Amino acid sequence: MAATKAYRIYLVDDDRSVRTSLTRLLRVSGFEVRPFDTPEQFLAEVHDEGQSCVLLDMSMPRVPGLEVQARLQEMGIGLPLIAMSARDDDGVREAARTLGAKFFLRKPVDDQALLDAISWVTESGAPSSAR
């Protein structure tokens, strides 16, 4: 995928080591990355703009990923969203899909799988599917 600096990834994860490693991977891959350690900070700063997508941890303590997805819908923000979680829970996976997640990746996230998922949602306007 030929990413450009104009393409922005909103990365929301409360785990500092995950944020750091994924931020490095995504920047090296040519993306502009906006990392957030709290959903509240992300929700206050996110904009529904072209050339962006959201990489969202589903298992955050104060505001779980499903609630973040619901709030994005309430705000009218329809950015492509890739959910990720250390727990592979069928209920959360299905709820994330229902709320619009294009992919559901299990942590630790495989670098190539993540880049492929981003490529798919950003280049093809992929239909909703949780993998």
PDB file of C-alpha atoms in Angstrom:
ATOM      1  CA  MET A   1       0.000   0.000   0.000  1.00  0.00           C
ATOM      2  CA  ALA A   2       1.309   3.403  -0.869  1.00  0.00           C
ATOM      3  CA  ALA A   3       0.207   5.440   2.127  1.00  0.00           C
ATOM      4  CA  THR A   4       0.662   9.171   2.169  1.00  0.00           C
ATOM      5  CA  LYS A   5       1.269  11.494   5.071  1.00  0.00           C
ATOM      6  CA  ALA A   6      -2.196  12.885   4.423  1.00  0.00           C
ATOM      7  CA  TYR A   7      -3.773   9.643   5.644  1.00  0.00           C
ATOM      8  CA  ARG A   8      -4.471   9.845   9.382  1.00  0.00           C
ATOM      9  CA  ILE A   9      -4.860   6.957  11.807  1.00  0.00           C
ATOM     10  CA  TYR A  10      -6.558   7.720  15.117  1.00  0.00           C
ATOM     11  CA  LEU A  11      -5.071   5.166  17.528  1.00  0.00           C
ATOM     12  CA  VAL A  12      -6.971   4.746  20.802  1.00  0.00           C
ATOM     13  CA  ASP A  13      -5.446   2.366  23.352  1.00  0.00           C
ATOM     14  CA  ASP A  14      -4.837   2.732  27.082  1.00  0.00           C
ATOM     15  CA  ASP A  15      -1.766   0.447  26.954  1.00  0.00           C
ATOM     16  CA  ARG A  16       1.315   2.625  26.515  1.00  0.00           C
ATOM     17  CA  SER A  17       3.485  -0.145  25.016  1.00  0.00           C
ATOM     18  CA  VAL A  18       0.810  -0.988  22.426  1.00  0.00           C
ATOM     19  CA  ARG A  19       0.400   2.693  21.511  1.00  0.00           C
ATOM     20  CA  THR A  20       4.151   3.122  21.175  1.00  0.00           C
ATOM     21  CA  SER A  21       4.750   0.041  19.032  1.00  0.00           C
ATOM     22  CA  LEU A  22       1.740   0.602  16.764  1.00  0.00           C
ATOM     23  CA  THR A  23       2.561   4.292  16.385  1.00  0.00           C
ATOM     24  CA  ARG A  24       6.081   3.391  15.250  1.00  0.00           C
ATOM     25  CA  LEU A  25       4.813   0.758  12.812  1.00  0.00           C
ATOM     26  CA  LEU A  26       2.230   3.081  11.306  1.00  0.00           C
ATOM     27  CA  ARG A  27       4.585   6.063  10.995  1.00  0.00           C
ATOM     28  CA  VAL A  28       7.259   3.918   9.333  1.00  0.00           C
ATOM     29  CA  SER A  29       4.514   2.742   6.958  1.00  0.00           C
ATOM     30  CA  GLY A  30       3.846   6.354   5.969  1.00  0.00           C
ATOM     31  CA  PHE A  31       0.776   7.254   8.001  1.00  0.00           C
ATOM     32  CA  GLU A  32       0.116  10.291  10.150  1.00  0.00           C
ATOM     33  CA  VAL A  33      -0.737   8.850  13.577  1.00  0.00           C
ATOM     34  CA  ARG A  34      -2.744  10.544  16.315  1.00  0.00           C
ATOM     35  CA  PRO A  35      -2.318   8.333  19.418  1.00  0.00           C
ATOM     36  CA  PHE A  36      -4.711   8.716  22.369  1.00  0.00           C
ATOM     37  CA  ASP A  37      -4.445   7.047  25.769  1.00  0.00           C
ATOM     38  CA  THR A  38      -8.035   7.822  26.762  1.00  0.00           C
ATOM     39  CA  PRO A  39     -11.285   7.553  24.829  1.00  0.00           C
ATOM     40  CA  GLU A  40     -12.417  10.877  26.287  1.00  0.00           C
ATOM     41  CA  GLN A  41      -9.452  12.728  24.770  1.00  0.00           C
ATOM     42  CA  PHE A  42     -10.014  10.999  21.422  1.00  0.00           C
ATOM     43  CA  LEU A  43     -13.735  11.828  21.367  1.00  0.00           C
ATOM     44  CA  ALA A  44     -12.956  15.475  22.136  1.00  0.00           C
ATOM     45  CA  GLU A  45     -10.501  15.754  19.233  1.00  0.00           C
ATOM     46  CA  VAL A  46     -11.715  13.409  16.487  1.00  0.00           C
ATOM     47  CA  HIS A  47     -12.980  14.925  13.238  1.00  0.00           C
ATOM     48  CA  ASP A  48     -14.962  13.215  10.509  1.00  0.00           C
ATOM     49  CA  GLU A  49     -12.575  13.968   7.714  1.00  0.00           C
ATOM     50  CA  GLY A  50     -11.645  12.093   4.607  1.00  0.00           C
ATOM     51  CA  GLN A  51      -8.442  10.110   4.566  1.00  0.00           C
ATOM     52  CA  SER A  52      -8.746   8.903   8.173  1.00  0.00           C
ATOM     53  CA  CYS A  53      -9.605   5.764  10.100  1.00  0.00           C
ATOM     54  CA  VAL A  54      -9.796   4.663  13.732  1.00  0.00           C
ATOM     55  CA  LEU A  55      -7.840   1.849  15.378  1.00  0.00           C
ATOM     56  CA  LEU A  56      -9.703   1.209  18.640  1.00  0.00           C
ATOM     57  CA  ASP A  57      -8.962  -0.975  21.666  1.00  0.00           C
ATOM     58  CA  MET A  58     -12.199  -2.592  22.818  1.00  0.00           C
ATOM     59  CA  SER A  59     -11.105  -3.291  26.417  1.00  0.00           C
ATOM     60  CA  MET A  60     -10.406   0.053  28.037  1.00  0.00           C
ATOM     61  CA  PRO A  61     -11.351   0.527  31.694  1.00  0.00           C
ATOM     62  CA  ARG A  62     -13.401   3.743  31.901  1.00  0.00           C
ATOM     63  CA  VAL A  63     -15.010   3.872  28.481  1.00  0.00           C
ATOM     64  CA  PRO A  64     -15.062   0.530  26.641  1.00  0.00           C
ATOM     65  CA  GLY A  65     -14.603   0.423  22.884  1.00  0.00           C
ATOM     66  CA  LEU A  66     -18.253  -0.393  22.237  1.00  0.00           C
ATOM     67  CA  GLU A  67     -19.283   2.782  24.035  1.00  0.00           C
ATOM     68  CA  VAL A  68     -16.743   4.768  22.002  1.00  0.00           C
ATOM     69  CA  GLN A  69     -18.278   3.340  18.820  1.00  0.00           C
ATOM     70  CA  ALA A  70     -21.774   4.294  19.982  1.00  0.00           C
ATOM     71  CA  ARG A  71     -20.616   7.828  20.804  1.00  0.00           C
ATOM     72  CA  LEU A  72     -19.008   8.180  17.375  1.00  0.00           C
ATOM     73  CA  GLN A  73     -22.348   7.251  15.798  1.00  0.00           C
ATOM     74  CA  GLU A  74     -24.160   9.782  18.007  1.00  0.00           C
ATOM     75  CA  MET A  75     -21.647  12.428  16.890  1.00  0.00           C
ATOM     76  CA  GLY A  76     -22.280  11.556  13.240  1.00  0.00           C
ATOM     77  CA  ILE A  77     -18.696  10.421  12.717  1.00  0.00           C
ATOM     78  CA  GLY A  78     -18.508   7.600  10.219  1.00  0.00           C
ATOM     79  CA  LEU A  79     -14.785   6.985   9.886  1.00  0.00           C
ATOM     80  CA  PRO A  80     -13.749   3.412   9.042  1.00  0.00           C
ATOM     81  CA  LEU A  81     -12.979   1.608  12.298  1.00  0.00           C
ATOM     82  CA  ILE A  82     -10.770  -1.372  13.100  1.00  0.00           C
ATOM     83  CA  ALA A  83     -11.416  -2.911  16.522  1.00  0.00           C
ATOM     84  CA  MET A  84      -8.757  -4.783  18.457  1.00  0.00           C
ATOM     85  CA  SER A  85      -8.817  -6.671  21.725  1.00  0.00           C
ATOM     86  CA  ALA A  86      -6.766  -9.106  23.767  1.00  0.00           C
ATOM     87  CA  ARG A  87     -10.008 -10.995  24.397  1.00  0.00           C
ATOM     88  CA  ASP A  88     -11.562 -12.803  21.470  1.00  0.00           C
ATOM     89  CA  ASP A  89     -15.142 -12.628  22.697  1.00  0.00           C
ATOM     90  CA  ASP A  90     -17.900 -13.510  20.211  1.00  0.00           C
ATOM     91  CA  GLY A  91     -20.340 -11.098  21.859  1.00  0.00           C
ATOM     92  CA  VAL A  92     -17.972  -8.138  21.684  1.00  0.00           C
ATOM     93  CA  ARG A  93     -16.956  -9.087  18.139  1.00  0.00           C
ATOM     94  CA  GLU A  94     -20.594  -9.163  16.999  1.00  0.00           C
ATOM     95  CA  ALA A  95     -21.470  -5.922  18.834  1.00  0.00           C
ATOM     96  CA  ALA A  96     -18.433  -4.187  17.305  1.00  0.00           C
ATOM     97  CA  ARG A  97     -19.516  -5.374  13.843  1.00  0.00           C
ATOM     98  CA  THR A  98     -23.075  -4.170  14.460  1.00  0.00           C
ATOM     99  CA  LEU A  99     -21.710  -0.749  15.427  1.00  0.00           C
ATOM    100  CA  GLY A 100     -19.723  -0.585  12.191  1.00  0.00           C
ATOM    101  CA  ALA A 101     -16.277  -2.099  12.820  1.00  0.00           C
ATOM    102  CA  LYS A 102     -14.772  -3.209   9.522  1.00  0.00           C
ATOM    103  CA  PHE A 103     -12.294  -5.618  11.153  1.00  0.00           C
ATOM    104  CA  PHE A 104     -11.753  -7.147  14.578  1.00  0.00           C
ATOM    105  CA  LEU A 105      -8.114  -8.012  15.283  1.00  0.00           C
ATOM    106  CA  ARG A 106      -6.875  -9.966  18.260  1.00  0.00           C
ATOM    107  CA  LYS A 107      -3.938  -8.638  20.284  1.00  0.00           C
ATOM    108  CA  PRO A 108      -1.100  -8.944  19.977  1.00  0.00           C
ATOM    109  CA  VAL A 109      -1.907  -7.618  16.534  1.00  0.00           C
ATOM    110  CA  ASP A 110       0.106  -9.045  13.661  1.00  0.00           C
ATOM    111  CA  ASP A 111       1.803  -6.104  11.904  1.00  0.00           C
ATOM    112  CA  GLN A 112       1.010  -7.292   8.386  1.00  0.00           C
ATOM    113  CA  ALA A 113      -2.594  -8.154   9.269  1.00  0.00           C
ATOM    114  CA  LEU A 114      -3.050  -4.633  10.646  1.00  0.00           C
ATOM    115  CA  LEU A 115      -1.523  -2.985   7.578  1.00  0.00           C
ATOM    116  CA  ASP A 116      -3.675  -5.172   5.323  1.00  0.00           C
ATOM    117  CA  ALA A 117      -6.812  -4.239   7.286  1.00  0.00           C
ATOM    118  CA  ILE A 118      -5.972  -0.539   7.039  1.00  0.00           C
ATOM    119  CA  SER A 119      -5.309  -0.919   3.316  1.00  0.00           C
ATOM    120  CA  TRP A 120      -8.640  -2.674   2.873  1.00  0.00           C
ATOM    121  CA  VAL A 121     -10.748  -0.095   4.740  1.00  0.00           C
ATOM    122  CA  THR A 122      -8.961   2.901   3.286  1.00  0.00           C
ATOM    123  CA  GLU A 123      -8.627   1.875  -0.339  1.00  0.00           C
ATOM    124  CA  SER A 124     -11.655  -0.239  -1.033  1.00  0.00           C
ATOM    125  CA  GLY A 125     -14.424   1.133   1.148  1.00  0.00           C
ATOM    126  CA  ALA A 126     -14.736  -2.386   2.467  1.00  0.00           C
ATOM    127  CA  PRO A 127     -18.071  -3.729   3.622  1.00  0.00           C
ATOM    128  CA  SER A 128     -18.434  -4.347   7.325  1.00  0.00           C
ATOM    129  CA  SER A 129     -16.876  -7.654   8.380  1.00  0.00           C
ATOM    130  CA  ALA A 130     -15.188  -8.785  11.546  1.00  0.00           C
ATOM    131  CA  ARG A 131     -12.306 -11.157  10.997  1.00  0.00           C
TER     132      ARG A 131
END
